Amino acid sequence: MPLVTTKKMFEDAYKGGYAVGAFNVNNMEIIQGITEAAKKLNAPLILQVSKGARAYANHTYLVKLVEAAVQETGLPIALHLDHGPDFETCKSCIDGGFTSVMIDGSSLPYEENVALTKKVVDYAHAHGVVVEGELGTLAGVEDDVQVEAGSESYTNPDQVEDFVKRTGVDSLAIAIGTSHGAYKFKPGQKPQLRFDILEEVSKRLPGFPIVLHGASSVIPEFVEIINQYGGSMPDAIGIPEEMLRQAATMAVCKINIDSDLRLAMTAAVRKYMAENPSHFDPRQYLKPAREAIEGMVEHKINTVLGCADKA
Ligand code: G3H
Ligand code: 13P
Ligand code: ZN
């Protein structure tokens, strides 16, 4: 099976009350860990590549690794550009084998976001590629953009129909209180998501797939392992998994997870290195790192996404 778009995935996810996981990939071990988990659980999958990932690993290497994963697993996998910053980056990914792109115009004034998103949609659709747009801004860090807590803004449901109609996007990322990175809430702060906004958006866009970014849960166990083995991460708080599960039963069809993979991988490497200080073969410490990714993705499929056996 070749790489697929997210079109059918999202139709099925919407109807079935589950979401597809969109996991960020940067190297072979991450791709293998994620795809092994999805294969074991027969789950559909979105592998997403950021601008930073392309700069780190090279576009062609990532495409070929993902193609290898498709060949090895036989799963429906979409290859998606995460947070496309401009038309040129989206075009380069569309021309270079991706089946889905995000154009992130969320920090632009509304009319500029509409115009840029429409330009990407026109090009993408002419090449059989689907597009995710974004309305509302999340706090946190993504690539080189840092949005301070307090400067984020929730999605305005009054804008979503107009945005989708005028741009022709295939899915829409909205801001309802999630944020990028490991530090989503301050210590003592109670994590909250604006389900009222999600509900209002889905009323305005019946049947339309919604995307949640910044959806890592920052499971304390992994931060504790990192700190136990020489790390010094301050208190990190993520989105409770039961809230994400609830969102997945609603209009949310794609849930983005990166930080939880980073934490699992880093915890595994730190632990291995501390317990085996004389080892220096990268295969020795990358094996548990890959297994940690696999375990985390299995956990997400079962606990948050609900997409096991939906491939
Ligand atoms: O939202 C951003 C993703 O976590 C990707 O992060 O830009 O550091 O690759 P990155
Ligand atoms: P997290 O930092 O919460 O994993 O979010 C990742 C993301 O939204 C990628 O686009
Ligand atoms: Zn994101």
mmCIF file of C-alpha atoms and ligand atoms in Angstrom:
data_model
loop_
_atom_site.group_PDB
_atom_site.id
_atom_site.type_symbol
_atom_site.label_atom_id
_atom_site.label_comp_id
_atom_site.label_asym_id
_atom_site.label_seq_id
_atom_site.Cartn_x
_atom_site.Cartn_y
_atom_site.Cartn_z
ATOM 1 C CA MET A 1 0.000 0.000 0.000
ATOM 2 C CA PRO A 2 1.385 3.468 -0.870
ATOM 3 C CA LEU A 3 1.270 6.418 1.520
ATOM 4 C CA VAL A 4 -2.337 7.594 1.952
ATOM 5 C CA THR A 5 -3.971 10.957 2.599
ATOM 6 C CA THR A 6 -5.947 11.521 5.794
ATOM 7 C CA LYS A 7 -9.292 11.797 3.985
ATOM 8 C CA LYS A 8 -10.698 8.328 4.660
ATOM 9 C CA MET A 9 -8.890 8.088 8.007
ATOM 10 C CA PHE A 10 -10.729 11.170 9.241
ATOM 11 C CA GLU A 11 -14.123 10.122 7.820
ATOM 12 C CA ASP A 12 -13.822 6.797 9.665
ATOM 13 C CA ALA A 13 -12.472 8.433 12.834
ATOM 14 C CA TYR A 14 -15.300 10.972 12.931
ATOM 15 C CA LYS A 15 -17.955 8.300 12.521
ATOM 16 C CA GLY A 16 -16.217 5.889 14.892
ATOM 17 C CA GLY A 17 -15.637 8.344 17.763
ATOM 18 C CA TYR A 18 -11.878 7.924 17.835
ATOM 19 C CA ALA A 19 -8.809 9.897 16.712
ATOM 20 C CA VAL A 20 -5.719 9.047 14.693
ATOM 21 C CA GLY A 21 -2.361 9.730 16.342
ATOM 22 C CA ALA A 22 -0.028 12.167 14.595
ATOM 23 C CA PHE A 23 3.443 11.495 15.927
ATOM 24 C CA ASN A 24 6.492 13.639 15.149
ATOM 25 C CA VAL A 25 9.419 11.809 13.569
ATOM 26 C CA ASN A 26 13.070 12.823 13.384
ATOM 27 C CA ASN A 27 15.073 9.624 12.866
ATOM 28 C CA MET A 28 14.899 5.913 12.123
ATOM 29 C CA GLU A 29 14.447 4.683 15.688
ATOM 30 C CA ILE A 30 11.484 6.992 16.268
ATOM 31 C CA ILE A 31 9.827 5.882 13.014
ATOM 32 C CA GLN A 32 10.432 2.216 13.824
ATOM 33 C CA GLY A 33 9.137 2.517 17.396
ATOM 34 C CA ILE A 34 5.932 4.260 16.320
ATOM 35 C CA THR A 35 5.198 1.997 13.376
ATOM 36 C CA GLU A 36 5.897 -1.220 15.313
ATOM 37 C CA ALA A 37 3.312 -0.160 17.901
ATOM 38 C CA ALA A 38 0.758 0.726 15.229
ATOM 39 C CA LYS A 39 1.373 -2.570 13.463
ATOM 40 C CA LYS A 40 0.943 -4.569 16.668
ATOM 41 C CA LEU A 41 -2.393 -2.817 17.326
ATOM 42 C CA ASN A 42 -3.471 -2.533 13.676
ATOM 43 C CA ALA A 43 -3.911 1.237 13.958
ATOM 44 C CA PRO A 44 -3.988 3.925 11.243
ATOM 45 C CA LEU A 45 -1.143 6.382 11.588
ATOM 46 C CA ILE A 46 0.019 9.879 10.713
ATOM 47 C CA LEU A 47 3.773 10.450 10.776
ATOM 48 C CA GLN A 48 4.543 14.136 10.836
ATOM 49 C CA VAL A 49 7.675 16.065 10.030
ATOM 50 C CA SER A 50 8.358 19.595 11.238
ATOM 51 C CA LYS A 51 10.544 22.219 9.615
ATOM 52 C CA GLY A 52 13.094 21.417 12.339
ATOM 53 C CA ALA A 53 12.928 17.690 11.542
ATOM 54 C CA ARG A 54 13.605 18.379 7.857
ATOM 55 C CA ALA A 55 16.542 20.562 8.816
ATOM 56 C CA TYR A 56 17.886 17.886 11.175
ATOM 57 C CA ALA A 57 17.404 14.677 9.207
ATOM 58 C CA ASN A 58 16.964 15.835 5.589
ATOM 59 C CA HIS A 59 13.685 15.624 3.652
ATOM 60 C CA THR A 60 14.721 12.675 1.479
ATOM 61 C CA TYR A 61 15.987 10.536 4.361
ATOM 62 C CA LEU A 62 12.715 11.010 6.232
ATOM 63 C CA VAL A 63 10.544 10.255 3.188
ATOM 64 C CA LYS A 64 12.516 7.091 2.422
ATOM 65 C CA LEU A 65 12.386 5.924 6.049
ATOM 66 C CA VAL A 66 8.627 6.449 6.144
ATOM 67 C CA GLU A 67 8.246 4.620 2.816
ATOM 68 C CA ALA A 68 10.227 1.744 4.334
ATOM 69 C CA ALA A 69 7.832 1.722 7.294
ATOM 70 C CA VAL A 70 4.843 1.514 4.918
ATOM 71 C CA GLN A 71 6.471 -1.407 3.133
ATOM 72 C CA GLU A 72 7.320 -3.186 6.380
ATOM 73 C CA THR A 73 3.943 -2.712 8.095
ATOM 74 C CA GLY A 74 1.385 -2.567 5.261
ATOM 75 C CA LEU A 75 -0.489 0.024 7.357
ATOM 76 C CA PRO A 76 -2.346 3.059 6.021
ATOM 77 C CA ILE A 77 0.186 5.793 6.869
ATOM 78 C CA ALA A 78 -0.067 9.488 5.968
ATOM 79 C CA LEU A 79 3.094 11.583 5.767
ATOM 80 C CA HIS A 80 2.307 15.079 6.991
ATOM 81 C CA LEU A 81 4.160 18.401 7.205
ATOM 82 C CA ASP A 82 3.716 19.740 10.749
ATOM 83 C CA HIS A 83 3.451 23.535 11.134
ATOM 84 C CA GLY A 84 4.303 24.467 7.556
ATOM 85 C CA PRO A 85 5.550 28.041 7.986
ATOM 86 C CA ASP A 86 5.089 29.293 4.397
ATOM 87 C CA PHE A 87 3.907 28.372 0.889
ATOM 88 C CA GLU A 88 7.406 27.359 -0.286
ATOM 89 C CA THR A 89 7.887 24.770 2.482
ATOM 90 C CA CYS A 90 4.431 23.314 1.794
ATOM 91 C CA LYS A 91 5.136 23.183 -1.949
ATOM 92 C CA SER A 92 8.461 21.477 -1.370
ATOM 93 C CA CYS A 93 6.756 18.777 0.735
ATOM 94 C CA ILE A 94 3.888 18.363 -1.751
ATOM 95 C CA ASP A 95 6.376 18.027 -4.624
ATOM 96 C CA GLY A 96 8.542 15.746 -2.483
ATOM 97 C CA GLY A 97 6.105 12.954 -1.646
ATOM 98 C CA PHE A 98 4.102 14.099 1.402
ATOM 99 C CA THR A 99 0.382 13.263 1.331
ATOM 100 C CA SER A 100 -0.716 15.973 3.758
ATOM 101 C CA VAL A 101 0.554 19.406 4.787
ATOM 102 C CA MET A 102 -0.283 21.886 7.486
ATOM 103 C CA ILE A 103 -0.049 25.564 6.669
ATOM 104 C CA ASP A 104 0.199 27.358 9.976
ATOM 105 C CA GLY A 105 -1.067 30.873 9.435
ATOM 106 C CA SER A 106 -2.430 31.046 12.965
ATOM 107 C CA SER A 107 -0.197 33.933 14.023
ATOM 108 C CA LEU A 108 -1.178 36.051 10.990
ATOM 109 C CA PRO A 109 -4.080 38.497 10.854
ATOM 110 C CA TYR A 110 -7.255 36.617 9.843
ATOM 111 C CA GLU A 111 -7.431 37.760 6.198
ATOM 112 C CA GLU A 112 -3.739 36.936 5.651
ATOM 113 C CA ASN A 113 -4.250 33.485 7.184
ATOM 114 C CA VAL A 114 -7.190 32.928 4.791
ATOM 115 C CA ALA A 115 -5.195 34.053 1.738
ATOM 116 C CA LEU A 116 -2.080 32.003 2.558
ATOM 117 C CA THR A 117 -4.072 28.895 3.468
ATOM 118 C CA LYS A 118 -6.123 29.126 0.249
ATOM 119 C CA LYS A 119 -2.960 29.430 -1.830
ATOM 120 C CA VAL A 120 -1.576 26.230 -0.256
ATOM 121 C CA VAL A 121 -4.922 24.414 -0.634
ATOM 122 C CA ASP A 122 -5.136 25.290 -4.344
ATOM 123 C CA TYR A 123 -1.660 23.901 -4.988
ATOM 124 C CA ALA A 124 -2.067 20.857 -2.710
ATOM 125 C CA HIS A 125 -5.453 19.791 -4.089
ATOM 126 C CA ALA A 126 -4.163 20.034 -7.645
ATOM 127 C CA HIS A 127 -1.542 17.466 -6.572
ATOM 128 C CA GLY A 128 -3.818 15.115 -4.572
ATOM 129 C CA VAL A 129 -2.552 16.326 -1.188
ATOM 130 C CA VAL A 130 -4.760 17.352 1.755
ATOM 131 C CA VAL A 131 -4.291 20.451 3.927
ATOM 132 C CA GLU A 132 -4.675 21.276 7.618
ATOM 133 C CA GLY A 133 -5.172 24.916 8.571
ATOM 134 C CA GLU A 134 -5.144 26.542 11.990
ATOM 135 C CA LEU A 135 -7.264 29.176 13.724
ATOM 136 C CA GLY A 136 -6.322 30.379 17.203
ATOM 137 C CA THR A 137 -2.837 30.260 18.741
ATOM 138 C CA LEU A 138 -1.391 27.808 21.243
ATOM 139 C CA ALA A 139 1.136 28.744 23.900
ATOM 140 C CA GLY A 140 4.519 27.003 23.922
ATOM 141 C CA VAL A 141 7.425 26.440 21.572
ATOM 142 C CA GLU A 142 7.232 25.047 18.060
ATOM 143 C CA ASP A 143 10.283 25.222 15.806
ATOM 144 C CA ASP A 144 11.632 28.733 16.272
ATOM 145 C CA VAL A 145 8.323 30.292 17.314
ATOM 146 C CA GLN A 146 7.711 30.808 21.026
ATOM 147 C CA VAL A 147 4.271 31.936 22.167
ATOM 148 C CA GLU A 148 4.371 33.047 25.817
ATOM 149 C CA ALA A 149 1.676 31.734 28.143
ATOM 150 C CA GLY A 150 -0.898 34.517 28.290
ATOM 151 C CA SER A 151 -0.399 35.512 24.634
ATOM 152 C CA GLU A 152 -2.225 32.470 23.292
ATOM 153 C CA SER A 153 -5.785 32.891 22.038
ATOM 154 C CA TYR A 154 -8.648 30.433 21.855
ATOM 155 C CA THR A 155 -10.255 29.750 18.499
ATOM 156 C CA ASN A 156 -13.268 31.959 17.835
ATOM 157 C CA PRO A 157 -16.113 29.658 16.694
ATOM 158 C CA ASP A 158 -17.653 32.576 14.771
ATOM 159 C CA GLN A 159 -14.740 32.413 12.304
ATOM 160 C CA VAL A 160 -14.539 28.710 11.533
ATOM 161 C CA GLU A 161 -17.270 28.358 8.883
ATOM 162 C CA ASP A 162 -15.998 31.325 6.934
ATOM 163 C CA PHE A 163 -12.390 30.086 7.183
ATOM 164 C CA VAL A 164 -13.164 26.558 5.997
ATOM 165 C CA LYS A 165 -15.454 27.775 3.203
ATOM 166 C CA ARG A 166 -13.052 30.345 1.848
ATOM 167 C CA THR A 167 -9.856 28.294 2.112
ATOM 168 C CA GLY A 168 -11.128 24.786 1.258
ATOM 169 C CA VAL A 169 -9.004 23.174 4.000
ATOM 170 C CA ASP A 170 -9.545 19.487 4.743
ATOM 171 C CA SER A 171 -9.087 19.730 8.527
ATOM 172 C CA LEU A 172 -8.754 22.491 11.095
ATOM 173 C CA ALA A 173 -6.487 22.793 14.129
ATOM 174 C CA ILE A 174 -8.116 24.748 16.935
ATOM 175 C CA ALA A 175 -6.910 26.207 20.218
ATOM 176 C CA ILE A 176 -8.933 25.068 23.252
ATOM 177 C CA GLY A 177 -6.257 25.158 25.939
ATOM 178 C CA THR A 178 -3.621 22.673 24.800
ATOM 179 C CA SER A 179 -0.083 23.971 24.253
ATOM 180 C CA HIS A 180 3.238 22.782 22.877
ATOM 181 C CA GLY A 181 6.072 21.338 24.934
ATOM 182 C CA ALA A 182 6.360 19.773 28.396
ATOM 183 C CA TYR A 183 5.320 22.787 30.479
ATOM 184 C CA LYS A 184 1.664 23.296 29.620
ATOM 185 C CA PHE A 185 0.374 24.392 33.003
ATOM 186 C CA LYS A 186 2.034 26.035 35.983
ATOM 187 C CA PRO A 187 2.538 23.943 39.146
ATOM 188 C CA GLY A 188 -0.692 24.092 41.132
ATOM 189 C CA GLN A 189 -2.712 25.088 38.066
ATOM 190 C CA LYS A 190 -5.596 22.760 37.178
ATOM 191 C CA PRO A 191 -5.417 21.556 33.547
ATOM 192 C CA GLN A 192 -8.530 22.566 31.646
ATOM 193 C CA LEU A 193 -9.740 22.299 28.071
ATOM 194 C CA ARG A 194 -12.507 24.425 26.567
ATOM 195 C CA PHE A 195 -14.876 21.660 25.503
ATOM 196 C CA ASP A 196 -17.552 24.323 25.021
ATOM 197 C CA ILE A 197 -15.485 25.794 22.152
ATOM 198 C CA LEU A 198 -14.931 22.366 20.624
ATOM 199 C CA GLU A 199 -18.658 21.686 20.776
ATOM 200 C CA GLU A 200 -19.523 25.054 19.253
ATOM 201 C CA VAL A 201 -16.974 24.548 16.460
ATOM 202 C CA SER A 202 -18.379 21.110 15.644
ATOM 203 C CA LYS A 203 -21.905 22.534 15.512
ATOM 204 C CA ARG A 204 -20.742 25.101 12.969
ATOM 205 C CA LEU A 205 -18.832 22.456 10.979
ATOM 206 C CA PRO A 206 -20.856 19.240 11.148
ATOM 207 C CA GLY A 207 -18.788 16.181 10.236
ATOM 208 C CA PHE A 208 -15.622 18.212 9.738
ATOM 209 C CA PRO A 209 -12.357 16.848 11.221
ATOM 210 C CA ILE A 210 -10.778 18.898 13.997
ATOM 211 C CA VAL A 211 -7.117 18.651 15.040
ATOM 212 C CA LEU A 212 -5.574 19.084 18.485
ATOM 213 C CA HIS A 213 -1.946 20.180 18.705
ATOM 214 C CA GLY A 214 0.032 20.263 21.920
ATOM 215 C CA ALA A 215 -1.644 17.107 23.177
ATOM 216 C CA SER A 216 1.101 15.400 25.155
ATOM 217 C CA SER A 217 0.173 14.385 28.673
ATOM 218 C CA VAL A 218 3.690 14.611 30.151
ATOM 219 C CA ILE A 219 3.390 11.403 32.158
ATOM 220 C CA PRO A 220 5.183 12.050 35.490
ATOM 221 C CA GLU A 221 6.921 8.653 35.518
ATOM 222 C CA PHE A 222 9.157 9.685 32.609
ATOM 223 C CA VAL A 223 10.104 13.067 34.061
ATOM 224 C CA GLU A 224 10.949 11.233 37.312
ATOM 225 C CA ILE A 225 13.238 8.774 35.500
ATOM 226 C CA ILE A 226 14.980 11.641 33.698
ATOM 227 C CA ASN A 227 15.552 13.406 37.012
ATOM 228 C CA GLN A 228 16.553 10.198 38.793
ATOM 229 C CA TYR A 229 19.313 9.627 36.245
ATOM 230 C CA GLY A 230 21.005 12.997 36.183
ATOM 231 C CA GLY A 231 18.361 15.226 34.572
ATOM 232 C CA SER A 232 16.994 18.384 36.141
ATOM 233 C CA MET A 233 13.606 19.028 34.612
ATOM 234 C CA PRO A 234 11.358 21.369 36.599
ATOM 235 C CA ASP A 235 7.750 20.331 37.329
ATOM 236 C CA ALA A 236 6.141 19.539 33.995
ATOM 237 C CA ILE A 237 2.376 19.261 33.539
ATOM 238 C CA GLY A 238 0.512 18.089 30.442
ATOM 239 C CA ILE A 239 -3.054 17.459 29.282
ATOM 240 C CA PRO A 240 -4.809 14.703 31.269
ATOM 241 C CA GLU A 241 -5.328 11.676 29.059
ATOM 242 C CA GLU A 242 -9.010 11.332 29.910
ATOM 243 C CA MET A 243 -9.638 14.830 28.512
ATOM 244 C CA LEU A 244 -7.936 13.885 25.253
ATOM 245 C CA ARG A 245 -9.945 10.666 25.135
ATOM 246 C CA GLN A 246 -13.111 12.716 25.502
ATOM 247 C CA ALA A 247 -12.023 15.054 22.681
ATOM 248 C CA ALA A 248 -11.370 12.004 20.482
ATOM 249 C CA THR A 249 -14.974 10.869 20.910
ATOM 250 C CA MET A 250 -16.088 14.316 19.723
ATOM 251 C CA ALA A 251 -15.022 16.052 16.471
ATOM 252 C CA VAL A 252 -11.281 15.668 17.096
ATOM 253 C CA CYS A 253 -9.919 13.233 14.508
ATOM 254 C CA LYS A 254 -6.152 13.966 14.777
ATOM 255 C CA ILE A 255 -4.170 14.291 18.014
ATOM 256 C CA ASN A 256 -0.577 15.539 17.820
ATOM 257 C CA ILE A 257 1.982 13.995 20.147
ATOM 258 C CA ASP A 258 5.676 14.801 20.226
ATOM 259 C CA SER A 259 6.801 15.756 23.750
ATOM 260 C CA ASP A 260 5.642 12.451 25.278
ATOM 261 C CA LEU A 261 7.821 10.584 22.767
ATOM 262 C CA ARG A 262 10.801 12.818 23.566
ATOM 263 C CA LEU A 263 10.383 12.216 27.284
ATOM 264 C CA ALA A 264 10.053 8.439 26.902
ATOM 265 C CA MET A 265 13.094 8.263 24.644
ATOM 266 C CA THR A 266 15.255 10.513 26.814
ATOM 267 C CA ALA A 267 14.292 8.638 29.990
ATOM 268 C CA ALA A 268 15.288 5.337 28.366
ATOM 269 C CA VAL A 269 18.652 6.663 27.157
ATOM 270 C CA ARG A 270 19.488 8.308 30.499
ATOM 271 C CA LYS A 271 18.613 5.147 32.417
ATOM 272 C CA TYR A 272 20.593 2.930 30.083
ATOM 273 C CA MET A 273 23.646 5.178 30.178
ATOM 274 C CA ALA A 274 23.566 5.447 33.964
ATOM 275 C CA GLU A 275 23.245 1.687 34.386
ATOM 276 C CA ASN A 276 25.844 0.846 31.739
ATOM 277 C CA PRO A 277 28.491 3.559 32.022
ATOM 278 C CA SER A 278 31.095 1.623 30.045
ATOM 279 C CA HIS A 279 28.908 1.021 26.947
ATOM 280 C CA PHE A 280 29.497 3.107 23.850
ATOM 281 C CA ASP A 281 27.752 1.220 21.028
ATOM 282 C CA PRO A 282 24.796 3.424 19.933
ATOM 283 C CA ARG A 283 22.761 0.306 19.144
ATOM 284 C CA GLN A 284 22.853 -0.612 22.811
ATOM 285 C CA TYR A 285 21.199 2.577 24.044
ATOM 286 C CA LEU A 286 19.044 3.272 20.974
ATOM 287 C CA LYS A 287 17.358 -0.128 21.325
ATOM 288 C CA PRO A 288 15.705 0.697 24.665
ATOM 289 C CA ALA A 289 15.002 4.179 23.303
ATOM 290 C CA ARG A 290 13.116 2.666 20.364
ATOM 291 C CA GLU A 291 11.289 0.268 22.696
ATOM 292 C CA ALA A 292 10.286 3.206 24.884
ATOM 293 C CA ILE A 293 8.771 4.954 21.853
ATOM 294 C CA GLU A 294 6.918 1.778 20.938
ATOM 295 C CA GLY A 295 5.545 1.424 24.473
ATOM 296 C CA MET A 296 4.428 5.047 24.569
ATOM 297 C CA VAL A 297 2.621 4.807 21.215
ATOM 298 C CA GLU A 298 0.876 1.577 22.254
ATOM 299 C CA HIS A 299 -0.243 3.325 25.401
ATOM 300 C CA LYS A 300 -1.563 6.330 23.420
ATOM 301 C CA ILE A 301 -3.455 4.147 20.939
ATOM 302 C CA ASN A 302 -5.143 2.223 23.751
ATOM 303 C CA THR A 303 -5.708 5.016 26.258
ATOM 304 C CA VAL A 304 -6.125 8.268 24.324
ATOM 305 C CA LEU A 305 -6.823 7.633 20.647
ATOM 306 C CA GLY A 306 -9.044 4.536 20.646
ATOM 307 C CA CYS A 307 -7.868 3.636 17.122
ATOM 308 C CA ALA A 308 -6.688 0.042 17.674
ATOM 309 C CA ASP A 309 -7.961 -2.313 14.953
ATOM 310 C CA LYS A 310 -9.121 0.636 12.802
ATOM 311 C CA ALA A 311 -6.418 0.378 10.125
HETATM 312 O O1 G3H B 1 4.832 21.442 17.506
HETATM 313 C C1 G3H B 1 5.995 21.192 17.306
HETATM 314 C C2 G3H B 1 6.503 19.812 17.350
HETATM 315 O O2 G3H B 1 6.647 19.353 18.663
HETATM 316 C C3 G3H B 1 7.771 19.724 16.570
HETATM 317 O O3 G3H B 1 8.821 20.256 17.288
HETATM 318 O O4 G3H B 1 9.708 21.969 15.746
HETATM 319 O O5 G3H B 1 11.125 21.038 17.615
HETATM 320 O O6 G3H B 1 10.565 19.643 15.608
HETATM 321 P P1 G3H B 1 10.149 20.769 16.512
HETATM 322 P P1 13P B 2 3.279 18.279 22.224
HETATM 323 O O1 13P B 2 4.428 19.181 22.472
HETATM 324 O O2 13P B 2 2.223 18.444 23.273
HETATM 325 O O3 13P B 2 3.678 16.854 22.071
HETATM 326 O O4 13P B 2 2.583 18.728 20.845
HETATM 327 C C1 13P B 2 3.116 18.319 19.609
HETATM 328 C C2 13P B 2 2.496 19.025 18.460
HETATM 329 O O5 13P B 2 1.490 19.692 18.548
HETATM 330 C C3 13P B 2 3.156 18.896 17.165
HETATM 331 O O6 13P B 2 2.573 19.699 16.200
HETATM 332 ZN ZN ZN B 3 1.763 21.529 16.898
#
